[in-house]
PDB file of C-alpha atoms in Angstrom:
ATOM      1  CA  MET T   8      45.221 -10.703   7.071  1.00 40.00           C
ATOM      2  CA  ARG T   9      43.476 -12.910   9.611  1.00 47.00           C
ATOM      3  CA  ASP T  10      41.099 -10.049  10.520  1.00 55.00           C
ATOM      4  CA  LEU T  11      40.264  -9.542   6.845  1.00 51.00           C
ATOM      5  CA  LEU T  12      39.461 -13.235   6.421  1.00 55.00           C
ATOM      6  CA  SER T  13      37.249 -13.100   9.508  1.00 63.00           C
ATOM      7  CA  LEU T  14      35.523 -10.004   8.153  1.00 58.00           C
ATOM      8  CA  THR T  15      34.975 -11.726   4.798  1.00 60.00           C
ATOM      9  CA  GLN T  16      33.406 -14.727   6.544  1.00 65.00           C
ATOM     10  CA  GLN T  17      31.098 -12.368   8.451  1.00 69.00           C
ATOM     11  CA  LEU T  18      30.000 -10.894   5.123  1.00 62.00           C
ATOM     12  CA  VAL T  19      29.386 -14.356   3.680  1.00 61.00           C
ATOM     13  CA  ASP T  20      27.414 -15.345   6.785  1.00 69.00           C
ATOM     14  CA  GLY T  21      25.287 -12.211   6.512  1.00 68.00           C
ATOM     15  CA  ARG T  22      26.511 -10.847   9.862  1.00 73.00           C
ATOM     16  CA  VAL T  23      27.915  -7.664   8.333  1.00 66.00           C
ATOM     17  CA  SER T  24      26.480  -5.571   5.510  1.00 68.00           C
ATOM     18  CA  ARG T  25      28.365  -5.095   2.275  1.00 60.00           C
ATOM     19  CA  ARG T  26      28.652  -1.387   3.105  1.00 63.00           C
ATOM     20  CA  GLY T  27      30.059  -2.180   6.554  1.00 67.00           C
ATOM     21  CA  PHE T  28      32.464  -4.654   4.989  1.00 58.00           C
ATOM     22  CA  MET T  29      33.696  -2.092   2.470  1.00 59.00           C
ATOM     23  CA  LYS T  30      34.286   0.531   5.169  1.00 59.00           C
ATOM     24  CA  THR T  31      36.213  -1.870   7.370  1.00 63.00           C
ATOM     25  CA  ALA T  32      38.094  -3.589   4.556  1.00 56.00           C
ATOM     26  CA  ALA T  33      39.213  -0.210   3.205  1.00 52.00           C
ATOM     27  CA  VAL T  34      41.210   0.164   6.395  1.00 49.00           C
ATOM     28  CA  TYR T  35      43.097  -2.987   5.396  1.00 49.00           C
ATOM     29  CA  GLY T  36      43.507  -1.604   1.878  1.00 46.00           C
ATOM     30  CA  ALA T  37      41.922  -4.703   0.364  1.00 36.00           C
ATOM     31  CA  ALA T  38      38.267  -3.959  -0.305  1.00 36.00           C
ATOM     32  CA  ALA T  39      38.425  -3.896  -4.084  1.00 34.00           C
ATOM     33  CA  ALA T  40      40.647  -6.944  -4.383  1.00 33.00           C
ATOM     34  CA  THR T  41      38.567  -9.034  -1.999  1.00 32.00           C
ATOM     35  CA  LEU T  42      35.036  -8.179  -3.045  1.00 36.00           C
ATOM     36  CA  GLY T  43      35.455  -7.245  -6.687  1.00 38.00           C
ATOM     37  CA  ALA T  44      32.055  -6.433  -8.159  1.00 44.00           C
ATOM     38  CA  GLY T  45      30.019  -7.691  -5.224  1.00 52.00           C
ATOM     39  CA  GLY T  46      30.479 -11.387  -5.765  1.00 59.00           C
ATOM     40  CA  TYR T  47      31.639 -14.503  -4.035  1.00 57.00           C
ATOM     41  CA  ALA T  48      32.621 -17.887  -5.378  1.00 59.00           C
ATOM     42  CA  ARG T  49      32.889 -21.089  -3.394  1.00 59.00           C
ATOM     43  CA  ALA T  50      34.405 -24.337  -4.524  1.00 55.00           C
ATOM     44  CA  ALA T  51      33.929 -26.454  -1.389  1.00 56.00           C
ATOM     45  CA  GLY T  52      32.279 -29.329  -3.230  1.00 66.00           C
ATOM     46  CA  ASN T  53      32.952 -31.038  -6.504  1.00 85.00           C
ATOM     47  CA  GLY T  54      29.371 -30.894  -7.756  1.00 92.00           C
ATOM     48  CA  ALA T  55      27.840 -28.719 -10.429  1.00 94.00           C
ATOM     49  CA  LEU T  56      28.668 -25.008 -10.543  1.00 96.00           C
ATOM     50  CA  ILE T  57      25.566 -22.870  -9.892  1.00 97.00           C
ATOM     51  CA  GLY T  58      25.250 -19.123 -10.511  1.00 97.00           C
ATOM     52  CA  PHE T  59      23.061 -16.995  -8.246  1.00 97.00           C
ATOM     53  CA  SER T  60      22.416 -13.431  -9.379  1.00 98.00           C
ATOM     54  CA  PHE T  61      20.978 -11.027  -6.795  1.00 97.00           C
ATOM     55  CA  PRO T  62      19.792  -7.503  -7.615  1.00 97.00           C
ATOM     56  CA  SER T  63      21.895  -6.281  -4.645  1.00 95.00           C
ATOM     57  CA  PHE T  64      22.634  -7.210  -1.051  1.00 93.00           C
ATOM     58  CA  ASP T  65      21.228  -3.984   0.392  1.00 91.00           C
ATOM     59  CA  ALA T  66      17.698  -5.244   1.118  1.00 88.00           C
ATOM     60  CA  PHE T  67      17.355  -6.848   4.548  1.00 87.00           C
ATOM     61  CA  ARG T  68      16.177 -10.152   3.117  1.00 87.00           C
ATOM     62  CA  TRP T  69      18.855 -10.902   0.517  1.00 91.00           C
ATOM     63  CA  PRO T  70      21.848 -11.609   2.824  1.00 92.00           C
ATOM     64  CA  HIS T  71      19.667 -14.095   4.722  1.00 89.00           C
ATOM     65  CA  ASP T  72      18.486 -15.806   1.539  1.00 91.00           C
ATOM     66  CA  ARG T  73      22.094 -15.877   0.342  1.00 94.00           C
ATOM     67  CA  HIS T  74      23.195 -17.534   3.594  1.00 94.00           C
ATOM     68  CA  TYR T  75      20.569 -20.282   3.319  1.00 91.00           C
ATOM     69  CA  PHE T  76      21.396 -20.866  -0.341  1.00 93.00           C
ATOM     70  CA  GLU T  77      25.103 -21.224   0.502  1.00 94.00           C
ATOM     71  CA  LYS T  78      24.357 -23.525   3.435  1.00 94.00           C
ATOM     72  CA  ARG T  79      22.184 -25.858   1.352  1.00 93.00           C
ATOM     73  CA  ALA T  80      24.577 -25.810  -1.613  1.00 94.00           C
ATOM     74  CA  ASP T  81      27.423 -26.755   0.741  1.00 94.00           C
ATOM     75  CA  GLU T  82      25.339 -29.629   2.152  1.00 93.00           C
ATOM     76  CA  LEU T  83      24.767 -30.891  -1.400  1.00 93.00           C
ATOM     77  CA  GLY T  84      28.424 -30.503  -2.387  1.00 94.00           C
ATOM     78  CA  LEU T  85      27.643 -27.885  -5.038  1.00 95.00           C
ATOM     79  CA  ARG T  86      29.981 -25.128  -6.130  1.00 96.00           C
ATOM     80  CA  TYR T  87      28.564 -21.665  -6.610  1.00 96.00           C
ATOM     81  CA  ILE T  88      29.142 -18.128  -7.772  1.00 97.00           C
ATOM     82  CA  ILE T  89      27.056 -15.415  -6.131  1.00 97.00           C
ATOM     83  CA  GLN T  90      26.903 -11.877  -7.492  1.00 96.00           C
ATOM     84  CA  GLY T  91      25.035  -8.730  -6.450  1.00 96.00           C
ATOM     85  CA  ALA T  92      24.297  -6.215  -9.202  1.00 96.00           C
ATOM     86  CA  ASN T  93      23.919  -3.049  -7.101  1.00 96.00           C
ATOM     87  CA  GLU T  94      20.411  -2.606  -8.583  1.00 96.00           C
ATOM     88  CA  ASP T  95      21.902  -2.034 -12.048  1.00 97.00           C
ATOM     89  CA  VAL T  96      20.538  -3.976 -15.039  1.00 97.00           C
ATOM     90  CA  ALA T  97      23.739  -3.681 -17.103  1.00 96.00           C
ATOM     91  CA  THR T  98      25.812  -4.927 -14.171  1.00 97.00           C
ATOM     92  CA  GLN T  99      23.512  -7.907 -13.667  1.00 97.00           C
ATOM     93  CA  ASP T 100      23.675  -8.736 -17.367  1.00 97.00           C
ATOM     94  CA  SER T 101      27.483  -8.636 -17.434  1.00 96.00           C
ATOM     95  CA  GLN T 102      27.728 -10.659 -14.204  1.00 97.00           C
ATOM     96  CA  VAL T 103      25.506 -13.372 -15.683  1.00 97.00           C
ATOM     97  CA  ASP T 104      27.764 -13.394 -18.776  1.00 96.00           C
ATOM     98  CA  ALA T 105      30.796 -13.817 -16.520  1.00 96.00           C
ATOM     99  CA  MET T 106      29.079 -16.716 -14.720  1.00 97.00           C
ATOM    100  CA  LEU T 107      28.365 -18.380 -18.069  1.00 97.00           C
ATOM    101  CA  SER T 108      32.000 -17.996 -19.121  1.00 95.00           C
ATOM    102  CA  GLN T 109      32.988 -19.759 -15.881  1.00 96.00           C
ATOM    103  CA  GLY T 110      30.816 -22.725 -16.832  1.00 96.00           C
ATOM    104  CA  ILE T 111      27.752 -22.556 -14.589  1.00 97.00           C
ATOM    105  CA  LYS T 112      25.362 -25.462 -15.096  1.00 97.00           C
ATOM    106  CA  ALA T 113      22.277 -23.631 -13.758  1.00 97.00           C
ATOM    107  CA  LEU T 114      21.280 -20.040 -13.047  1.00 97.00           C
ATOM    108  CA  VAL T 115      19.214 -18.758 -10.134  1.00 97.00           C
ATOM    109  CA  ILE T 116      18.208 -15.148 -10.710  1.00 97.00           C
ATOM    110  CA  ILE T 117      16.437 -12.415  -8.789  1.00 96.00           C
ATOM    111  CA  PRO T 118      16.155  -9.787 -11.510  1.00 97.00           C
ATOM    112  CA  VAL T 119      16.827  -6.114 -10.963  1.00 96.00           C
ATOM    113  CA  ASN T 120      13.530  -5.715 -12.805  1.00 94.00           C
ATOM    114  CA  VAL T 121      11.395  -8.353 -14.485  1.00 93.00           C
ATOM    115  CA  ASP T 122      11.498  -6.802 -17.967  1.00 94.00           C
ATOM    116  CA  ALA T 123      15.291  -6.828 -18.067  1.00 96.00           C
ATOM    117  CA  GLY T 124      15.225 -10.236 -16.357  1.00 96.00           C
ATOM    118  CA  LYS T 125      13.123 -11.570 -19.221  1.00 96.00           C
ATOM    119  CA  GLN T 126      15.750 -10.481 -21.741  1.00 97.00           C
ATOM    120  CA  ILE T 127      18.563 -11.997 -19.674  1.00 98.00           C
ATOM    121  CA  VAL T 128      16.911 -15.396 -19.159  1.00 97.00           C
ATOM    122  CA  GLU T 129      15.831 -15.691 -22.785  1.00 97.00           C
ATOM    123  CA  ARG T 130      19.381 -14.974 -23.957  1.00 97.00           C
ATOM    124  CA  VAL T 131      20.855 -17.422 -21.420  1.00 98.00           C
ATOM    125  CA  LYS T 132      18.408 -20.162 -22.441  1.00 97.00           C
ATOM    126  CA  ARG T 133      19.061 -19.576 -26.144  1.00 97.00           C
ATOM    127  CA  GLU T 134      22.871 -19.457 -25.844  1.00 96.00           C
ATOM    128  CA  ALA T 135      23.698 -21.764 -22.924  1.00 97.00           C
ATOM    129  CA  LYS T 136      20.626 -24.018 -22.715  1.00 97.00           C
ATOM    130  CA  ILE T 137      20.957 -24.395 -18.924  1.00 97.00           C
ATOM    131  CA  PRO T 138      18.187 -24.648 -16.305  1.00 96.00           C
ATOM    132  CA  ILE T 139      17.004 -21.252 -15.017  1.00 96.00           C
ATOM    133  CA  ILE T 140      15.259 -20.611 -11.712  1.00 94.00           C
ATOM    134  CA  SER T 141      13.487 -17.303 -11.162  1.00 92.00           C
ATOM    135  CA  TYR T 142      13.676 -16.610  -7.447  1.00 92.00           C
ATOM    136  CA  ASN T 143      11.064 -14.483  -5.672  1.00 89.00           C
ATOM    137  CA  TYR T 144       9.916 -12.485  -8.727  1.00 88.00           C
ATOM    138  CA  VAL T 145       7.995 -14.007 -11.599  1.00 87.00           C
ATOM    139  CA  ILE T 146       9.886 -13.378 -14.833  1.00 91.00           C
ATOM    140  CA  PRO T 147       7.277 -13.523 -17.616  1.00 90.00           C
ATOM    141  CA  SER T 148       9.131 -15.912 -19.918  1.00 92.00           C
ATOM    142  CA  THR T 149       8.955 -19.548 -20.943  1.00 93.00           C
ATOM    143  CA  ALA T 150      12.764 -19.624 -20.678  1.00 94.00           C
ATOM    144  CA  VAL T 151      12.346 -19.944 -16.906  1.00 93.00           C
ATOM    145  CA  ASP T 152      12.294 -23.603 -15.881  1.00 92.00           C
ATOM    146  CA  TYR T 153      11.198 -23.100 -12.297  1.00 91.00           C
ATOM    147  CA  TRP T 154       9.942 -20.333 -10.033  1.00 87.00           C
ATOM    148  CA  ALA T 155      10.643 -20.314  -6.316  1.00 85.00           C
ATOM    149  CA  GLY T 156       9.042 -17.900  -3.910  1.00 79.00           C
ATOM    150  CA  ARG T 157       7.358 -17.643  -0.586  1.00 70.00           C
ATOM    151  CA  ASP T 158       3.722 -17.943   0.362  1.00 66.00           C
ATOM    152  CA  ASN T 159       2.841 -14.291   0.892  1.00 64.00           C
ATOM    153  CA  TYR T 160      -0.463 -15.151   2.566  1.00 65.00           C
ATOM    154  CA  ILE T 161       1.281 -17.196   5.273  1.00 64.00           C
ATOM    155  CA  CYS T 162       4.075 -14.600   5.632  1.00 61.00           C
ATOM    156  CA  ARG T 163       1.685 -11.757   6.356  1.00 59.00           C
ATOM    157  CA  ARG T 164      -0.616 -13.879   8.508  1.00 62.00           C
ATOM    158  CA  THR T 165       2.372 -14.958  10.608  1.00 61.00           C
ATOM    159  CA  ALA T 166       3.828 -11.441  10.786  1.00 59.00           C
ATOM    160  CA  GLY T 167       0.466  -9.818  11.564  1.00 57.00           C
ATOM    161  CA  PRO T 168      -0.127  -9.640  15.316  1.00 53.00           C
ATOM    162  CA  ALA T 169       2.728  -9.023  17.754  1.00 50.00           C
ATOM    163  CA  GLY T 170       2.171 -11.646  20.429  1.00 43.00           C
ATOM    164  CA  PRO T 171      -1.050 -13.077  21.871  1.00 42.00           C
ATOM    165  CA  GLU T 172      -2.564  -9.659  22.633  1.00 46.00           C
ATOM    166  CA  GLY T 173      -1.518  -8.147  19.314  1.00 47.00           C
ATOM    167  CA  SER T 174       0.386  -4.947  18.780  1.00 45.00           C
ATOM    168  CA  LYS T 175      -0.498  -1.595  20.351  1.00 44.00           C
ATOM    169  CA  GLU T 176      -1.507  -0.335  16.915  1.00 42.00           C
ATOM    170  CA  ARG T 177      -3.795  -3.336  16.465  1.00 40.00           C
ATOM    171  CA  GLN T 178      -5.437  -2.690  19.832  1.00 40.00           C
ATOM    172  CA  LEU T 179      -6.015   0.930  18.821  1.00 38.00           C
ATOM    173  CA  GLY T 180      -7.481  -0.130  15.487  1.00 37.00           C
ATOM    174  CA  HIS T 181      -4.606   1.139  13.319  1.00 34.00           C
ATOM    175  CA  CYS T 182      -3.614  -1.065  10.421  1.00 35.00           C
ATOM    176  CA  GLN T 183      -1.378  -0.650   7.419  1.00 36.00           C
ATOM    177  CA  ARG T 184      -2.271  -2.584   4.290  1.00 37.00           C
ATOM    178  CA  PRO T 185       0.862  -4.235   2.947  1.00 40.00           C
ATOM    179  CA  GLY T 186       1.743  -4.351  -0.711  1.00 40.00           C
ATOM    180  CA  GLY T 187       3.633  -2.541  -3.382  1.00 38.00           C
ATOM    181  CA  ASP T 188       6.815  -4.565  -4.055  1.00 39.00           C
ATOM    182  CA  ARG T 189       7.773  -5.592  -7.535  1.00 40.00           C
ATOM    183  CA  CYS T 190       5.718  -8.774  -7.152  1.00 40.00           C
ATOM    184  CA  GLY T 191       2.595  -7.448  -8.815  1.00 42.00           C
ATOM    185  CA  PRO T 192      -1.091  -7.267  -7.919  1.00 45.00           C
ATOM    186  CA  PRO T 193      -1.831 -10.998  -7.355  1.00 50.00           C
ATOM    187  CA  GLU T 194       0.926 -11.327  -4.754  1.00 50.00           C
ATOM    188  CA  ASP T 195       0.078  -7.984  -3.169  1.00 49.00           C
ATOM    189  CA  GLY T 196      -3.466  -9.269  -2.760  1.00 54.00           C
ATOM    190  CA  ARG T 197      -2.243 -12.455  -1.068  1.00 54.00           C
ATOM    191  CA  ARG T 198      -0.181 -10.373   1.366  1.00 50.00           C
ATOM    192  CA  THR T 199      -3.162  -8.159   2.083  1.00 51.00           C
ATOM    193  CA  GLN T 200      -5.429 -11.163   2.671  1.00 57.00           C
ATOM    194  CA  GLY T 201      -2.876 -12.689   5.041  1.00 52.00           C
ATOM    195  CA  ALA T 202      -2.527  -9.462   7.025  1.00 46.00           C
ATOM    196  CA  GLN T 203      -6.297  -8.996   7.222  1.00 53.00           C
ATOM    197  CA  ALA T 204      -6.749 -12.565   8.460  1.00 58.00           C
ATOM    198  CA  ALA T 205      -4.176 -11.894  11.191  1.00 49.00           C
ATOM    199  CA  TYR T 206      -5.948  -8.730  12.260  1.00 43.00           C
TER     200      TYR T 206
END
């Protein structure tokens, strides 16, 4: 049991992937009971209960963002429920419903896709009237109270050259223009401008 608890903490800390966790936890015969539908709840503090809905935890970035969210929420004494929807809109919708039934006071959402995200946030705002934060992707709805994201220009400018001499590809004149996520053309352009400034 102690090994399973240690493994669970590694998952929470982002040191092991969900897939790696499932493979290892299956050996203990406890994967389904421990992880459920890809979620985690923490009641360390006595503050407000916050729901955070991720599209999945498969992308490299999301476990890191999850870790920093948990760390800051713990510092503030907040309680939280975190769910990953395995890139399935219906799963994300039902997980948000479950969070609402548990009494969340705010929702942070990274939608599986922005169109479905719009429907989810508008329903949540209409039924629960709680604050909603769209994280990373812009959900085109007035139901969103706040949008949080990164500065793509600075990200690409910082990630551009590899060291003071630049990368081998840069020295040879090879360059790949970044872009294409679900962020949309304005953000793709900011990434491209940042990368070009670095090169």
